[in-house]
Short mmCIF file of C-alpha atoms in Angstrom, two decimals:
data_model
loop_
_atom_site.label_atom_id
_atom_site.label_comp_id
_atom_site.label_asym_id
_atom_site.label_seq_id
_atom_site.Cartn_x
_atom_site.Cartn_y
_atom_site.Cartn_z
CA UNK A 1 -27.82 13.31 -0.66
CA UNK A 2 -26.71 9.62 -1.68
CA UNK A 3 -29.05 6.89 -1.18
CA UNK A 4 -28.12 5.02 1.95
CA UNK A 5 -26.77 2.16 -0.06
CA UNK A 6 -24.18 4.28 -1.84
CA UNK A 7 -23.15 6.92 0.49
CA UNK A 8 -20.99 4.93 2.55
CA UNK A 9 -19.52 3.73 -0.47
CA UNK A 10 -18.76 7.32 -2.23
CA UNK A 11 -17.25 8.40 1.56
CA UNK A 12 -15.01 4.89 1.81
CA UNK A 13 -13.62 5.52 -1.85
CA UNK A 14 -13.16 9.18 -1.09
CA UNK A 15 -11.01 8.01 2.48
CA UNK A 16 -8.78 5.69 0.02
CA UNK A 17 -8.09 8.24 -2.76
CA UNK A 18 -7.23 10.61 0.38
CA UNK A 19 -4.96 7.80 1.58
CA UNK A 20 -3.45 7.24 -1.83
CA UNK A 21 -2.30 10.63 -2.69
CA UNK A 22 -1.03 11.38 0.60
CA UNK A 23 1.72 8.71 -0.54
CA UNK A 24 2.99 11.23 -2.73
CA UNK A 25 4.16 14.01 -0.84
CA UNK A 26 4.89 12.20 2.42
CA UNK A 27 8.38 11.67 1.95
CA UNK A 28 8.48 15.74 1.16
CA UNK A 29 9.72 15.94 5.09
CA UNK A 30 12.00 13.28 4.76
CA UNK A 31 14.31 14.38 1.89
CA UNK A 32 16.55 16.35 4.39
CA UNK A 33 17.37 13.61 6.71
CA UNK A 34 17.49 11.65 3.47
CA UNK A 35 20.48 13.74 2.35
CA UNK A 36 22.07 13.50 5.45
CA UNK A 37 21.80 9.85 5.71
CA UNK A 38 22.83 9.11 2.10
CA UNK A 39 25.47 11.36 1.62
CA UNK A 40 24.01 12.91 -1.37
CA UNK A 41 23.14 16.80 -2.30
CA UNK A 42 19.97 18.67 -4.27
CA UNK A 43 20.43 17.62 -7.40
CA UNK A 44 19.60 13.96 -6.47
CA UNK A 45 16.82 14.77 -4.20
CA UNK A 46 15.31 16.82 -7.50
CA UNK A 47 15.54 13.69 -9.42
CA UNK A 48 14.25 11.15 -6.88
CA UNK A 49 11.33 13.76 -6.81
CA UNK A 50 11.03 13.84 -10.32
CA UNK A 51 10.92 10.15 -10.64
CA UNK A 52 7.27 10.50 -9.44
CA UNK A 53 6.28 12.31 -12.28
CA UNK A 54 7.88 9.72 -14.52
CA UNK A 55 4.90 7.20 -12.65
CA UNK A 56 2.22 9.16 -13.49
CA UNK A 57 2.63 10.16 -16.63
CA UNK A 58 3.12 6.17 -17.65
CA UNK A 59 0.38 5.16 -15.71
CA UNK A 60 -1.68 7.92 -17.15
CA UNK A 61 -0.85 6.43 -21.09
CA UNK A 62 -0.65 3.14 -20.65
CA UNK A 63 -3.42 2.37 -18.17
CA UNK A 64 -5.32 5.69 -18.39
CA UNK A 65 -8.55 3.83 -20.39
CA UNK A 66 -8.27 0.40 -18.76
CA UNK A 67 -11.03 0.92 -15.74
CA UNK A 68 -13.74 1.32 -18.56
CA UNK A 69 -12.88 -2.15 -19.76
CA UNK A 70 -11.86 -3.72 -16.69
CA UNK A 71 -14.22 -2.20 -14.12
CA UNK A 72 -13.06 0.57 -12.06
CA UNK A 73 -12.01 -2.32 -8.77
CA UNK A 74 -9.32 -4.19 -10.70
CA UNK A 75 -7.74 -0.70 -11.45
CA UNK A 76 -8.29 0.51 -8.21
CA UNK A 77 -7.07 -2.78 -6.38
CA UNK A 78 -3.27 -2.02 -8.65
CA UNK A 79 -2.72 1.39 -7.35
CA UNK A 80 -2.91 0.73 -4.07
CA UNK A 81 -0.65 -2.44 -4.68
CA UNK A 82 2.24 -0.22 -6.37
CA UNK A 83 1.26 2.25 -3.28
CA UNK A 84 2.30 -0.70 -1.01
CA UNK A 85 5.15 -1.66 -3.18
CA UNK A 86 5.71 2.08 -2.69
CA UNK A 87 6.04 1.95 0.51
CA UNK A 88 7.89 -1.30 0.91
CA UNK A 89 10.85 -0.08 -0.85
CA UNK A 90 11.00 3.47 1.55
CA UNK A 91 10.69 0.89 4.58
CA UNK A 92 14.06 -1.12 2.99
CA UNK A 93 15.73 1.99 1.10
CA UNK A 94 19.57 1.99 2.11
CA UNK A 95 20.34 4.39 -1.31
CA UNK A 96 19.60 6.81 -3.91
CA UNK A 97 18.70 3.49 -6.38
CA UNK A 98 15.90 2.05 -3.66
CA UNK A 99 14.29 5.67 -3.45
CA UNK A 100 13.81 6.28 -7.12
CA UNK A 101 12.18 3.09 -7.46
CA UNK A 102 9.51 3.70 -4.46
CA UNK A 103 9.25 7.14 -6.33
CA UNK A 104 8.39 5.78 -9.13
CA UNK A 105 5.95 3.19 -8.03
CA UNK A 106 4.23 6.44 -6.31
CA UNK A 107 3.68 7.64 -9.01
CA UNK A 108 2.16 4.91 -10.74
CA UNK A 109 0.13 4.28 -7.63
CA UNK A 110 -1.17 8.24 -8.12
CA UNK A 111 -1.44 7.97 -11.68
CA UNK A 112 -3.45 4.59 -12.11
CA UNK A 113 -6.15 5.69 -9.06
CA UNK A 114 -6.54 8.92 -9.11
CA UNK A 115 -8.68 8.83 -12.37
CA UNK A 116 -10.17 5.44 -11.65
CA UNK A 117 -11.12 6.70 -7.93
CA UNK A 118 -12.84 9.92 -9.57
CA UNK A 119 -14.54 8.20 -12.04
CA UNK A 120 -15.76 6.03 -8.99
CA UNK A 121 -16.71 8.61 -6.97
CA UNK A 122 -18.76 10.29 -9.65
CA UNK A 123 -20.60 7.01 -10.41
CA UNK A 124 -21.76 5.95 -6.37
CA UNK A 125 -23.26 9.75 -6.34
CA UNK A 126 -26.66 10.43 -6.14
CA UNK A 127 -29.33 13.32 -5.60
CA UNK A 128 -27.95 16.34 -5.08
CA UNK A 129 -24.41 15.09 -4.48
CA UNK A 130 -24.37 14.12 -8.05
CA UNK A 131 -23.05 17.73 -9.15
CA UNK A 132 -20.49 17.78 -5.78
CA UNK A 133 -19.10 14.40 -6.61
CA UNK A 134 -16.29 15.79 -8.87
CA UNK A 135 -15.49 18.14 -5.93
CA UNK A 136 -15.59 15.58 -3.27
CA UNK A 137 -12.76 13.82 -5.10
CA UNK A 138 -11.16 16.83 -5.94
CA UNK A 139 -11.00 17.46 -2.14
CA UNK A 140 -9.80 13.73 -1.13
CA UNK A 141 -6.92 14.67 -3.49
CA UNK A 142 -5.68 17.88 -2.08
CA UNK A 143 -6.19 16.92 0.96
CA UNK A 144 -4.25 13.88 0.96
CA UNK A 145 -1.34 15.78 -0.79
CA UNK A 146 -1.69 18.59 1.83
CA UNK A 147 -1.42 15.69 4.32
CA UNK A 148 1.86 14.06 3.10
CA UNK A 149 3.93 16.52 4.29
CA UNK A 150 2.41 16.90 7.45
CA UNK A 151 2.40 13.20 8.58
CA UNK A 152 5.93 12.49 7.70
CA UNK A 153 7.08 15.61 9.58
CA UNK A 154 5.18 14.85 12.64
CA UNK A 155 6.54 11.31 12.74
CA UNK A 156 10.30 12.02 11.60
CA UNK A 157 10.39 14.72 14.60
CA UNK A 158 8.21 12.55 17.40
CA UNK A 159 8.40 8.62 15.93
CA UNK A 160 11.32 6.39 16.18
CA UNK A 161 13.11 4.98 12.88
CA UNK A 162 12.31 8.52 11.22
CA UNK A 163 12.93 7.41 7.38
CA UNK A 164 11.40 4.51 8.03
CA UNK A 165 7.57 4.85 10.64
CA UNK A 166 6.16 7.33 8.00
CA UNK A 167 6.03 4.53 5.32
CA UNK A 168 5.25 2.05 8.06
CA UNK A 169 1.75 3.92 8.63
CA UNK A 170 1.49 4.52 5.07
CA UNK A 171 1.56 0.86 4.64
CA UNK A 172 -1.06 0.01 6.98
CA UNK A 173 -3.37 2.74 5.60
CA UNK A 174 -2.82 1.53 2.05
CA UNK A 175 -3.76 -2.02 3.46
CA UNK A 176 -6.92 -0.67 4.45
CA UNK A 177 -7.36 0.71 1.59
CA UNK A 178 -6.99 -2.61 -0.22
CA UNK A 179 -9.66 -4.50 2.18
CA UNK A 180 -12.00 -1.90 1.78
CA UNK A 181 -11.95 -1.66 -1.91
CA UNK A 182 -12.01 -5.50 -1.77
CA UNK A 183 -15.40 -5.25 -0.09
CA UNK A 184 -16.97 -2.52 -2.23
CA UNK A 185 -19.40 -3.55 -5.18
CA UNK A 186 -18.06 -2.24 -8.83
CA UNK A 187 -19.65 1.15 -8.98
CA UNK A 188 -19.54 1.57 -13.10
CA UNK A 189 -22.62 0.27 -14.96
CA UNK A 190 -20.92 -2.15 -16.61
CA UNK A 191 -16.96 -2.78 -17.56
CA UNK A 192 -16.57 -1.55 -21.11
CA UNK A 193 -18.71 -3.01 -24.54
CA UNK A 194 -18.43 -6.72 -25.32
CA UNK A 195 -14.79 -6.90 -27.28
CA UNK A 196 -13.10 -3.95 -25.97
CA UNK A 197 -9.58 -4.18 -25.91
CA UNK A 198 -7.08 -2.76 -23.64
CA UNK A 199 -5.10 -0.20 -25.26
CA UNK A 200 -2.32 3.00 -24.60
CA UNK A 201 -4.15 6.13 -24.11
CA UNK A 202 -3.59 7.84 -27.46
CA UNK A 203 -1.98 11.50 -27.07
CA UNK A 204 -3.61 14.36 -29.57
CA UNK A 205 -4.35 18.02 -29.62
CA UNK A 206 -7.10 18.98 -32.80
CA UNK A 207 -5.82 21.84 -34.76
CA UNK A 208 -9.13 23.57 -33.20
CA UNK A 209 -8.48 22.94 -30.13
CA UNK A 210 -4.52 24.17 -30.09
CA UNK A 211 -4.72 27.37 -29.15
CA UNK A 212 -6.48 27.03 -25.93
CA UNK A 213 -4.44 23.86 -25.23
CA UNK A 214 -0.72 25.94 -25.57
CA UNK A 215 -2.60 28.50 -23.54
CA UNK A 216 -3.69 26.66 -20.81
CA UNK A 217 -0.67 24.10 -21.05
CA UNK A 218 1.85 26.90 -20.84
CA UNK A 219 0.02 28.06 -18.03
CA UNK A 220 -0.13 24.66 -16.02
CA UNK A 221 3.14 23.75 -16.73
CA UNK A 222 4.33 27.15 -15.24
CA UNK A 223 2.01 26.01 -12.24
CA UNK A 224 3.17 22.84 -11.70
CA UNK A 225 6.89 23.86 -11.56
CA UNK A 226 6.00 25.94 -8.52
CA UNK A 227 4.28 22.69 -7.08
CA UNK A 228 7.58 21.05 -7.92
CA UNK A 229 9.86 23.47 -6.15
CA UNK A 230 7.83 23.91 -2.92
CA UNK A 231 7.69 19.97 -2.44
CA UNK A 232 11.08 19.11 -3.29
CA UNK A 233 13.02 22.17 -2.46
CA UNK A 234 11.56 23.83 0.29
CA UNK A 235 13.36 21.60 2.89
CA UNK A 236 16.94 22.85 1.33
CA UNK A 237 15.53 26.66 1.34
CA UNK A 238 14.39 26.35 4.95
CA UNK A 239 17.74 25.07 6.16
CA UNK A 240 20.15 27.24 4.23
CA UNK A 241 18.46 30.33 3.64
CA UNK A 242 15.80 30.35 6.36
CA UNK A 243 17.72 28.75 9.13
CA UNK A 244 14.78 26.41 9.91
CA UNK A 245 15.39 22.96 10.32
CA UNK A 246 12.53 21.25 12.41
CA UNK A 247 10.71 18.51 10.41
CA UNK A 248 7.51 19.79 11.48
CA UNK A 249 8.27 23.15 10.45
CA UNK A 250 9.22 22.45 6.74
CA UNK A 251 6.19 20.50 7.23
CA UNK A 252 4.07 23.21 7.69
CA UNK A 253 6.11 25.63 5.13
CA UNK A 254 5.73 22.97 2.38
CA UNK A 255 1.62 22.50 3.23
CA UNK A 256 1.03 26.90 2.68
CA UNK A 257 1.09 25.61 -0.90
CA UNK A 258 -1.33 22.68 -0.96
CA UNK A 259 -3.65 25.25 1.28
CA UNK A 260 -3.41 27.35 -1.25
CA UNK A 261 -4.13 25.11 -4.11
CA UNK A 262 -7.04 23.54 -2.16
CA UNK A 263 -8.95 27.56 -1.89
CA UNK A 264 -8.33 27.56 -5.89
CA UNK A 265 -9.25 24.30 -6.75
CA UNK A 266 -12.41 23.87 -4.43
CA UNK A 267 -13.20 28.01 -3.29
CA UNK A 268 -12.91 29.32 -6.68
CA UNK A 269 -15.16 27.45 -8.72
CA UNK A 270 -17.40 30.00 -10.43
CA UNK A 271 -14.29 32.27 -11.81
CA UNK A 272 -15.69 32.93 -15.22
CA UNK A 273 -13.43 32.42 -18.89
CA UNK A 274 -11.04 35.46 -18.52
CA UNK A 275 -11.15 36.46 -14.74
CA UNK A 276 -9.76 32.98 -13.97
CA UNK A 277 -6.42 33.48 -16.65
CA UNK A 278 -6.14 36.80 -15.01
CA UNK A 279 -6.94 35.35 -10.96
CA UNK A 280 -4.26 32.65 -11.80
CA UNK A 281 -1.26 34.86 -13.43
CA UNK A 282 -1.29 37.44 -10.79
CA UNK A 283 -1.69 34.86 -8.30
CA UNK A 284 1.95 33.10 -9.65
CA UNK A 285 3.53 36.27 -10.66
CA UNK A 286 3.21 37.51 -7.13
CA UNK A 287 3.55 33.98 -5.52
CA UNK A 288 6.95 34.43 -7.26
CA UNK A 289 8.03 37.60 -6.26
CA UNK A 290 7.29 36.79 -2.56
CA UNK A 291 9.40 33.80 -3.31
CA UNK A 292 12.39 35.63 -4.37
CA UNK A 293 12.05 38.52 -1.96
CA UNK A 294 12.35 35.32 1.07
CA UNK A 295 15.02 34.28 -0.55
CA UNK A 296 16.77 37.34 -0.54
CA UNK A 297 15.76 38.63 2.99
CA UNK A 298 15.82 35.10 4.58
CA UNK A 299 12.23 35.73 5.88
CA UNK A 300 10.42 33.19 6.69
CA UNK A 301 6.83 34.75 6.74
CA UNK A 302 7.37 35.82 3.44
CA UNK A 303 7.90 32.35 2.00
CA UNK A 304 4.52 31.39 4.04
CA UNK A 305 2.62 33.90 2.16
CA UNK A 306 4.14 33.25 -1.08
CA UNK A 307 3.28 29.42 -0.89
CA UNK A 308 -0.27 30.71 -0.23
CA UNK A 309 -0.52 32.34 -3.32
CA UNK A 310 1.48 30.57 -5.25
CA UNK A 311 -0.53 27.61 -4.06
CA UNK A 312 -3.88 29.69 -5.07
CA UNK A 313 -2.25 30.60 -8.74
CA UNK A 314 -1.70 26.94 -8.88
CA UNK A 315 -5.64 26.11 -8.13
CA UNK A 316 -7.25 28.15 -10.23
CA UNK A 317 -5.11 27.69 -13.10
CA UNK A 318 -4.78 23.63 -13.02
CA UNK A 319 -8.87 23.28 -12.15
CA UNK A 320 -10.00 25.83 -14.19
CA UNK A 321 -7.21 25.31 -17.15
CA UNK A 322 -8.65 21.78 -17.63
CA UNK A 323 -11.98 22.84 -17.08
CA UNK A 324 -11.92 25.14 -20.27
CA UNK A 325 -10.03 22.81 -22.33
CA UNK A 326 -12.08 20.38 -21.46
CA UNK A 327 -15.09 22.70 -22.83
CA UNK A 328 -13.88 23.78 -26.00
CA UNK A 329 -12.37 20.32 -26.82
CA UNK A 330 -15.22 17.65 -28.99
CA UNK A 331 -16.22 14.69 -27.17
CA UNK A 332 -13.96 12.57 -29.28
CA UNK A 333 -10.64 13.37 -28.62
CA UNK A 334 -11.66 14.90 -25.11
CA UNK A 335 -9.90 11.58 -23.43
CA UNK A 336 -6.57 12.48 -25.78
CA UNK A 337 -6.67 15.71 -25.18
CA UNK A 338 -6.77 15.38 -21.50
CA UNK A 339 -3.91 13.36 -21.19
CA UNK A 340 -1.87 15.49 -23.34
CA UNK A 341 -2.47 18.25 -20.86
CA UNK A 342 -1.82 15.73 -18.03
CA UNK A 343 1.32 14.83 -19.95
CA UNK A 344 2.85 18.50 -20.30
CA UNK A 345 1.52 19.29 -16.71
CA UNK A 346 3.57 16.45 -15.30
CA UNK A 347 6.88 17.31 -17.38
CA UNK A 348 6.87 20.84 -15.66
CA UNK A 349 6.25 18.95 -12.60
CA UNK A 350 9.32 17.13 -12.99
CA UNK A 351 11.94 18.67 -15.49
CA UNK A 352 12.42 22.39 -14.11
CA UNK A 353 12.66 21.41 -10.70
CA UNK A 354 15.69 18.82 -11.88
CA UNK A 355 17.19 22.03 -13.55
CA UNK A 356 16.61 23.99 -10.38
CA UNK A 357 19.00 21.59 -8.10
CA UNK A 358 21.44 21.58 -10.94
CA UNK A 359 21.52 25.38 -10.76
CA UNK A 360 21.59 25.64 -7.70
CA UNK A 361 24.50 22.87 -6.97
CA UNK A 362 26.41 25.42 -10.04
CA UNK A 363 25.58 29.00 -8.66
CA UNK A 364 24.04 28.56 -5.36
CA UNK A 365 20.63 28.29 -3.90
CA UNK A 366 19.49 31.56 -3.67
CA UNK A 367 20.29 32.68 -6.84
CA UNK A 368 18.91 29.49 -8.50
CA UNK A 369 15.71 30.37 -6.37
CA UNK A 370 15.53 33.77 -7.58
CA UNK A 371 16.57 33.22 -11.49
CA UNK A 372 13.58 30.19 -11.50
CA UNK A 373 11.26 32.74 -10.06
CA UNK A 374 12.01 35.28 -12.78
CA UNK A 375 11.57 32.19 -15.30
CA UNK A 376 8.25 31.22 -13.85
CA UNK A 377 6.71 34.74 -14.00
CA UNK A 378 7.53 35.28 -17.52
CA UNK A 379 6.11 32.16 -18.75
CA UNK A 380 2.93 32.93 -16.86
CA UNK A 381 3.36 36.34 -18.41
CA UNK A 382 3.64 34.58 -21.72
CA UNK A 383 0.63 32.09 -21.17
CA UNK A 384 -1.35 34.88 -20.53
CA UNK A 385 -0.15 36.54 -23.54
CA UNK A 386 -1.78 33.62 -24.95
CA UNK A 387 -4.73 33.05 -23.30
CA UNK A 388 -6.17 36.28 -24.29
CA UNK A 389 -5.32 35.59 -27.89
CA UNK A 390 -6.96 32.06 -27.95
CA UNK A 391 -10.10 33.87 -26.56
CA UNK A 392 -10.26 36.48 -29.14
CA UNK A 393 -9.83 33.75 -32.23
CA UNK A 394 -12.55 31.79 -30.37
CA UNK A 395 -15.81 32.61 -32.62
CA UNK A 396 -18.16 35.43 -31.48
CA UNK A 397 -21.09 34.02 -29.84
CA UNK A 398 -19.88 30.42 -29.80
CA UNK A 399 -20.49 28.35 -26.57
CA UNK A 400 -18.98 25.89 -25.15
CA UNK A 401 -18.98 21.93 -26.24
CA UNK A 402 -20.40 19.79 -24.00
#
């Protein structure tokens, strides 16, 4: 286990990235009364949603490299200010303008500490929790993301000032967060070689390397547009097709997925190259079909189990995905090529779930629900497609870089 000296440390930093990401999917319970305070419809709770993305995936290129030169502290210190920023602007939102901007400062918060925060948690390991230390932060993650939705739908049903005493604690917890990394020593060796510069995280794919990345992009994009539509969407599907209304209840609906997605990214860890394509597409593909059979029948339980396995699809496929590209990709370009799999991950995130409330403002809800459910499956279908050709063209006998 970790030294004495560091184990408090790799548990505080694994608290705050808990803390952090929780920040992302807390106002998941809160869209609804958001649309009935506001005035406004689907379609503009898909793009406040997406807005999040939009942080990330800036945060992710412009700052993704600056904790090796700065230290990982300084990096770690500006998420959780644009958390608190976050959550200052939900505290004083009174429109659609004041939401997309704590959205998007979200989603910078996520995007600057999540990497930083792993890294962090890698380096304070020691013993035998060196090899764990990836998983401990991959835990902190989903858990705080399962979290979100939880939180804000306990305190919108029980707290007063419902859209605003879910950012209040938020707040606080993020102001921990900022004393305690305040008191923490820097955990990398040392901040970058004398003369680095700070610099945009360059975006490439080697022509080697392409086929597993369209394979295992295709397939996390697919993934991450089922994330997408079970934390932005579910609230509207429980109301008008379900009937269920109760924040705590479309609490609970929207956390089957993050359960889910916890038992594939942390349970499922020793799928080998093949099973886990095959785990992970019949996992979505099935995820889906439950999804459009509850939308269709209006049953809840059905939508429960769906999220579970589409939440499972989603595990497998985003840990082990970036696992195996990580694998076959040189050492090089491993940083590029991560972030251009971060990049397309995030756009599915973001842009099908935008179409999905413009669909479903045009043709209705359920059969939005049930024509982006078709979509999904066939692009896993596809990615599969593809997976099992970028295996074959991989050479006979070669093994994996790193």
């Amino acid at each position: 286990m970790p030294s004495p000296t560091r184990a408090p440390q790799t548990v505080a930093l694994a608290l705050v990235l808990t803390v952090v990401m929780t920040g992302g999917t807390l106002p998941s319970s809160v869209y609804r009364t958001y649309e009935q305070s506001f005035g406004f419809g689907l379609v503009t709770v898909t793009v406040v949603y997406a807005s999040y993305a939009a942080g990330v995936l800036v945060a992710l290129v412009a700052f993704g490299q600056w904790s090796d030169v700065l230290g990982r502290r300084p990096l770690l210190a500006a998420g959780l200010v644009a958390a608190v920023l976050s959550a200052g602007c939900f505290l004083l939102a009174d429109g659609v303008a004041v939401l997309l901007v704590g959205r998007l400062l979200s989603g910078l918060s996520a995007g600057i500490f999540v990497g930083t925060a792993t890294a962090a948690v890698t380096e304070t390991a020691r013993g035998s929790w060196t090899r764990r230390a990836p998983l401990v932060a991959t835990t902190a993650n989903v858990t705080g993301l399962g979290l979100g939705p939880l939180l804000g739908g306990l305190l919108v049903a029980w707290a007063p000032a419902p859209m605003r005493t879910p950012y209040a604690v938020h707040l606080g917890l993020c102001l921990a967060g900022l004393v305690v990394v305040a008191l923490l020593p820097e955990s990398a060796e040392r901040a970058g070689p004398a003369g680095a510069r700070l610099h945009r995280m360059r975006l490439a794919v080697p022509e080697e390397v392409r086929p597993f990345f369209v394979a295992t992009g295709a397939l996390g994009l697919a993934a991450f547009a089922v994330l997408g539509l079970f934390t932005a969407v579910t609230p509207t599907i429980a109301a008008e097709v379900l009937g269920v209304t109760g924040p705590v209840a479309v609490a609970l609906l929207i956390s089957t997925f993050y359960v889910g997605s916890a038992v594939g990214q942390v349970a499922l860890t020793r799928l080998g190259e093949g099973t886990w394509e095959r785990v992970a597409a019949a996992a979505l593909v099935t995820g889906m079909a439950l999804l459009a059979l509850a939308m269709v029948t209006g049953w809840w339980p059905v939508l429960v189990l769906g999220g579970l396995v589409s939440g499972l699809g989603h595990g497998v496929g985003f840990s082990q995905g970036l696992a195996t590209l990580v694998a076959h990709t040189p050492d090089g370009t491993r940083a590029a090529v991560t972030s251009a799999y971060f990049a397309v991950v995030y756009v599915g995130m973001s842009v099908p779930v935008v179409v999905e409330g413009l669909t479903s403002a045009a043709v209705g809800v359920v059969p939005a629900g049930v024509g982006f459910a078709a979509v999904v499956a066939a692009t896993v279908a596809g990615a599969y497609a593809l997976s099992r050709r970028s295996g074959r063209r991989a050479r006979p006998g070669a093994t994996l870089v790193g």
